[in-house]
Short mmCIF file of C-alpha atoms in Angstrom, two decimals:
data_model
loop_
_atom_site.label_atom_id
_atom_site.label_comp_id
_atom_site.label_asym_id
_atom_site.label_seq_id
_atom_site.Cartn_x
_atom_site.Cartn_y
_atom_site.Cartn_z
CA MET Q 1 62.78 96.24 130.68
CA ILE Q 2 65.38 98.94 131.37
CA ALA Q 3 66.36 99.26 135.04
CA ALA Q 4 68.92 102.07 134.67
CA VAL Q 5 70.56 104.18 131.95
CA GLY Q 6 73.88 105.97 131.69
CA ASP Q 7 74.15 109.75 131.73
CA ARG Q 8 74.84 109.93 127.98
CA VAL Q 9 72.00 107.65 126.90
CA LYS Q 10 69.36 109.69 125.04
CA ARG Q 11 67.30 107.11 123.13
CA PHE Q 12 65.93 105.19 126.11
CA ALA Q 13 64.66 105.73 129.65
CA VAL Q 14 64.12 103.64 132.76
CA GLY Q 15 61.06 101.44 132.34
CA ASP Q 16 61.21 101.17 128.54
CA ARG Q 17 60.33 97.74 127.20
CA VAL Q 18 63.27 96.74 125.02
CA TYR Q 19 65.23 93.83 123.70
CA ALA Q 20 69.00 93.84 123.41
CA GLN Q 21 71.98 91.92 122.15
CA SER Q 22 75.00 91.10 124.30
CA PHE Q 23 76.93 88.65 122.21
CA MET Q 24 80.57 87.56 121.96
CA ASN Q 25 81.73 90.17 124.46
CA ASP Q 26 85.41 90.08 125.42
CA LYS Q 27 84.61 88.96 128.98
CA GLY Q 28 82.74 85.84 127.90
CA GLY Q 29 79.08 84.89 128.28
CA SER Q 30 76.94 84.38 131.36
CA TYR Q 31 73.38 84.34 132.66
CA ALA Q 32 72.33 86.95 135.19
CA GLN Q 33 69.32 88.86 136.49
CA TYR Q 34 70.71 92.12 135.09
CA VAL Q 35 73.07 92.77 132.20
CA VAL Q 36 74.85 95.91 131.02
CA VAL Q 37 74.68 96.47 127.27
CA SER Q 38 75.65 99.20 124.86
CA GLU Q 39 72.90 101.59 123.78
CA LYS Q 40 73.84 100.64 120.21
CA THR Q 41 72.60 97.07 120.70
CA VAL Q 42 69.23 97.96 122.29
CA ALA Q 43 65.93 98.33 120.43
CA PRO Q 44 62.32 99.10 121.42
CA MET Q 45 60.26 95.95 121.78
CA PRO Q 46 57.82 95.57 118.85
CA ASP Q 47 54.21 95.97 119.97
CA ARG Q 48 53.18 92.64 118.44
CA LEU Q 49 55.61 90.61 120.57
CA ASP Q 50 55.32 89.58 124.21
CA MET Q 51 58.39 89.56 126.44
CA LEU Q 52 59.18 85.89 125.87
CA MET Q 53 59.16 86.39 122.11
CA ALA Q 54 61.22 89.56 122.44
CA GLY Q 55 63.73 87.64 124.56
CA GLY Q 56 64.20 85.18 121.72
CA LEU Q 57 64.44 87.75 118.93
CA PRO Q 58 67.67 89.81 119.05
CA ILE Q 59 70.41 87.36 118.02
CA ALA Q 60 68.13 85.29 115.81
CA GLY Q 61 66.66 88.39 114.17
CA ALA Q 62 69.97 90.16 113.66
CA THR Q 63 71.63 87.04 112.24
CA ALA Q 64 68.71 86.33 109.92
CA LEU Q 65 68.43 89.88 108.62
CA ARG Q 66 72.18 90.36 108.09
CA ASN Q 67 72.30 87.23 105.96
CA LEU Q 68 69.14 88.00 104.02
CA GLU Q 69 70.43 91.48 103.24
CA ALA Q 70 73.74 89.94 102.12
CA LEU Q 71 71.72 87.84 99.69
CA GLY Q 72 69.84 90.86 98.35
CA THR Q 73 66.53 89.13 99.04
CA GLY Q 74 63.64 90.81 97.24
CA ASN Q 75 60.68 90.33 94.92
CA GLU Q 76 60.78 87.32 92.58
CA ILE Q 77 63.88 85.90 94.28
CA LYS Q 78 63.83 82.13 94.82
CA LEU Q 79 65.49 81.31 98.13
CA MET Q 80 66.57 77.92 99.44
CA LEU Q 81 66.54 78.00 103.26
CA TRP Q 82 68.30 75.21 105.16
CA GLY Q 83 67.47 75.02 108.89
CA ALA Q 84 64.12 76.73 108.40
CA SER Q 85 62.54 75.42 111.61
CA GLY Q 86 65.46 76.35 113.89
CA GLY Q 87 66.01 79.38 116.09
CA VAL Q 88 67.38 81.60 113.34
CA GLY Q 89 65.69 79.81 110.46
CA HIS Q 90 62.05 80.29 111.43
CA VAL Q 91 62.72 84.01 111.92
CA ALA Q 92 64.60 84.21 108.61
CA LEU Q 93 61.69 82.54 106.82
CA GLN Q 94 59.19 85.15 107.99
CA LEU Q 95 61.54 88.03 107.20
CA ALA Q 96 62.32 86.64 103.74
CA LYS Q 97 58.61 86.41 102.91
CA ARG Q 98 58.13 90.02 104.00
CA MET Q 99 61.05 90.99 101.77
CA GLY Q 100 59.30 89.41 98.79
CA ALA Q 101 61.14 86.10 98.35
CA SER Q 102 59.69 82.74 97.32
CA VAL Q 103 61.04 80.33 99.94
CA PHE Q 104 61.86 76.65 99.62
CA ALA Q 105 62.14 75.75 103.30
CA ILE Q 106 64.11 72.72 104.45
CA ALA Q 107 63.11 71.90 108.02
CA SER Q 108 63.77 69.26 110.69
CA GLY Q 109 61.14 66.54 111.05
CA ALA Q 110 57.45 66.41 110.27
CA ASP Q 111 56.73 68.93 113.03
CA GLY Q 112 59.32 71.28 111.54
CA VAL Q 113 57.70 71.00 108.12
CA GLU Q 114 54.31 71.79 109.63
CA LEU Q 115 55.72 74.84 111.45
CA VAL Q 116 57.33 76.38 108.37
CA LYS Q 117 54.17 75.84 106.36
CA GLN Q 118 52.27 77.77 109.03
CA LEU Q 119 54.88 80.55 108.83
CA GLY Q 120 54.40 81.01 105.09
CA ALA Q 121 56.93 78.79 103.30
CA ASP Q 122 56.06 78.40 99.62
CA GLU Q 123 57.31 74.80 99.74
CA ALA Q 124 58.49 72.77 102.72
CA VAL Q 125 60.42 69.52 102.97
CA ASP Q 126 62.02 67.47 105.74
CA GLY Q 127 65.79 67.70 105.39
CA ARG Q 128 66.11 64.03 106.34
CA SER Q 129 63.91 62.82 103.48
CA ASP Q 130 65.25 61.27 100.29
CA ASP Q 131 63.61 63.63 97.82
CA VAL Q 132 64.99 67.03 98.88
CA VAL Q 133 66.98 67.52 95.66
CA GLN Q 134 64.12 66.39 93.43
CA ARG Q 135 61.61 68.68 95.10
CA ALA Q 136 64.09 71.55 95.05
CA ARG Q 137 64.60 71.10 91.30
CA ALA Q 138 60.84 71.09 90.78
CA PHE Q 139 60.50 74.32 92.81
CA ALA Q 140 63.28 76.13 90.94
CA PRO Q 141 63.79 74.42 87.57
CA ASP Q 142 66.03 77.27 86.40
CA GLY Q 143 68.03 77.25 89.63
CA PHE Q 144 67.81 79.14 92.90
CA ASP Q 145 68.83 82.78 93.01
CA THR Q 146 69.99 82.50 96.61
CA ALA Q 147 70.51 80.05 99.45
CA LEU Q 148 70.71 80.71 103.19
CA VAL Q 149 72.49 77.89 105.02
CA LEU Q 150 71.96 77.68 108.78
CA VAL Q 151 73.03 74.04 109.29
CA GLY Q 152 75.94 71.98 108.02
CA GLY Q 153 76.35 68.52 106.51
CA ASP Q 154 76.68 66.54 103.32
CA ASP Q 155 72.96 66.71 102.61
CA VAL Q 156 73.18 70.49 102.62
CA GLN Q 157 76.11 70.58 100.23
CA SER Q 158 74.39 68.22 97.80
CA THR Q 159 71.65 70.80 97.18
CA LEU Q 160 73.82 73.89 96.75
CA CYS Q 161 74.67 72.91 93.18
CA LEU Q 162 71.09 74.03 92.45
CA VAL Q 163 72.05 77.69 93.00
CA ARG Q 164 72.39 79.20 89.52
CA ARG Q 165 75.47 80.93 88.15
CA GLY Q 166 75.42 84.52 89.39
CA GLY Q 167 73.56 83.46 92.52
CA ILE Q 168 74.62 83.90 96.14
CA ILE Q 169 74.95 81.54 99.12
CA ALA Q 170 75.07 83.10 102.60
CA PHE Q 171 75.72 81.57 106.01
CA PRO Q 172 76.47 82.87 109.52
CA ASN Q 173 79.57 82.21 111.58
CA GLY Q 174 79.29 78.87 113.39
CA VAL Q 175 77.88 76.72 110.58
CA MET Q 176 80.16 73.71 110.29
CA PRO Q 177 81.31 72.50 107.91
CA GLU Q 178 81.09 75.75 106.02
CA PRO Q 179 79.20 75.46 102.72
CA LYS Q 180 81.05 75.55 99.42
CA ALA Q 181 79.96 77.29 96.25
CA LEU Q 182 80.39 76.22 92.64
CA ASP Q 183 82.22 78.43 90.17
CA GLY Q 184 80.13 81.46 89.32
CA VAL Q 185 78.26 81.45 92.65
CA GLU Q 186 79.22 83.97 95.33
CA LEU Q 187 79.68 82.79 98.93
CA LYS Q 188 79.11 85.25 101.79
CA LYS Q 189 79.49 84.90 105.56
CA ALA Q 190 77.38 87.44 107.45
CA ASN Q 191 77.54 87.64 111.23
CA GLY Q 192 74.62 88.84 113.33
CA PHE Q 193 76.15 91.85 115.06
CA ALA Q 194 73.47 94.44 115.67
CA ASP Q 195 73.40 98.23 115.41
CA PRO Q 196 70.53 100.73 115.72
CA MET Q 197 69.83 100.83 111.99
CA LEU Q 198 69.71 97.05 111.70
CA PHE Q 199 67.31 96.79 114.64
CA ASP Q 200 65.19 99.57 113.12
CA ARG Q 201 64.90 97.60 109.88
CA LEU Q 202 64.16 94.42 111.83
CA ASN Q 203 61.40 96.13 113.83
CA ARG Q 204 59.80 97.51 110.69
CA LEU Q 205 59.65 94.05 109.14
CA VAL Q 206 58.38 92.42 112.34
CA SER Q 207 55.65 95.05 112.63
CA VAL Q 208 54.21 94.46 109.15
CA GLY Q 209 51.77 91.82 110.46
CA GLU Q 210 51.53 88.83 112.74
CA PHE Q 211 55.03 87.62 113.56
CA GLN Q 212 56.00 84.56 115.54
CA VAL Q 213 59.10 83.88 117.60
CA ARG Q 214 58.49 80.22 118.34
CA ILE Q 215 59.33 79.38 121.97
CA ALA Q 216 60.07 75.67 122.26
CA GLN Q 217 60.72 75.59 126.01
CA THR Q 218 61.16 78.02 128.90
CA PHE Q 219 63.46 77.43 131.87
CA GLY Q 220 64.11 79.34 135.07
CA LEU Q 221 67.52 80.94 135.51
CA GLU Q 222 68.44 78.27 138.05
CA GLU Q 223 67.67 75.63 135.38
CA ALA Q 224 70.28 76.84 132.88
CA ALA Q 225 71.98 73.43 132.85
CA LEU Q 226 68.68 71.79 131.90
CA ALA Q 227 68.25 74.34 129.12
CA HIS Q 228 71.63 73.37 127.70
CA SER Q 229 70.64 69.71 127.82
CA ALA Q 230 67.39 70.52 126.02
CA MET Q 231 69.35 72.20 123.22
CA LYS Q 232 70.90 68.82 122.39
CA GLN Q 233 67.47 67.35 121.68
CA HIS Q 234 65.11 67.95 118.76
CA TYR Q 235 63.14 71.17 119.16
CA LEU Q 236 61.72 73.95 117.03
CA GLY Q 237 62.42 77.65 117.40
CA LYS Q 238 64.02 79.08 120.52
CA ILE Q 239 64.77 78.08 124.10
CA VAL Q 240 64.63 80.95 126.61
CA LEU Q 241 65.54 81.51 130.24
CA ARG Q 242 63.27 83.42 132.61
CA VAL Q 243 64.88 85.20 135.56
CA SER Q 244 61.80 84.69 137.72
CA SER Q 245 58.03 84.42 137.34
CA GLU Q 246 57.68 88.15 137.98
CA SER Q 247 60.49 89.46 135.79
CA GLU Q 248 61.50 89.50 132.18
CA PRO Q 249 63.09 86.71 130.14
CA ILE Q 250 66.63 86.53 128.89
CA GLU Q 251 67.37 84.78 125.67
CA ARG Q 252 69.44 81.66 125.26
CA MET Q 253 70.66 81.58 121.68
CA SER Q 254 69.84 78.46 119.65
CA LEU Q 255 70.44 77.56 116.03
#
């Protein structure tokens, strides 16, 4: 919720329910009760989301949408999605379905598979299973049009040969090791920096129907160290910090 606005701010007013992105600023990151952000990285909170969900949306949503738009996701597109049950991945899955894609979702664990099925995946598989490649071939016998890679590793790379010639692989900054593409497949890196138009497109997609920002755990601001420890364990979706029981949440980014 907005506590104050600058004299030149015209799009928002004190008391507006918003979400915002303050990411990779030149002064470093921190957790605080209040944060100053540019008007360009603020968006109205979608009506269908509560404040906890809105706190987990901006970086995940912007990263997911930038990469999906880089892929040209649309009707009849077959998309392979690695990391589908993670913070960015479960948001990307829902956006991709709303953009018309058929999604082969590769999740983490049996609980991750169950989550992505609930969120609309056309096919879901545990990334640690032995039959990922076989099931992917069965889903897209003529090859995948696109792949969105949100996690790294040899298992990931072994499936990317299933992206057809003329297809596209996208991934955000921070995925290590970075994926590699075969000859004839385009590789794109799309960062999740937000602007008003991107957030407008994100809000329109989120508002189409029921949308879930999965909150794995919530911690108080004074428990930030515990939140970081929790990020090293298996979890689905997002971890968020709450300033206090009476106030609004701040997001802690998770991938």
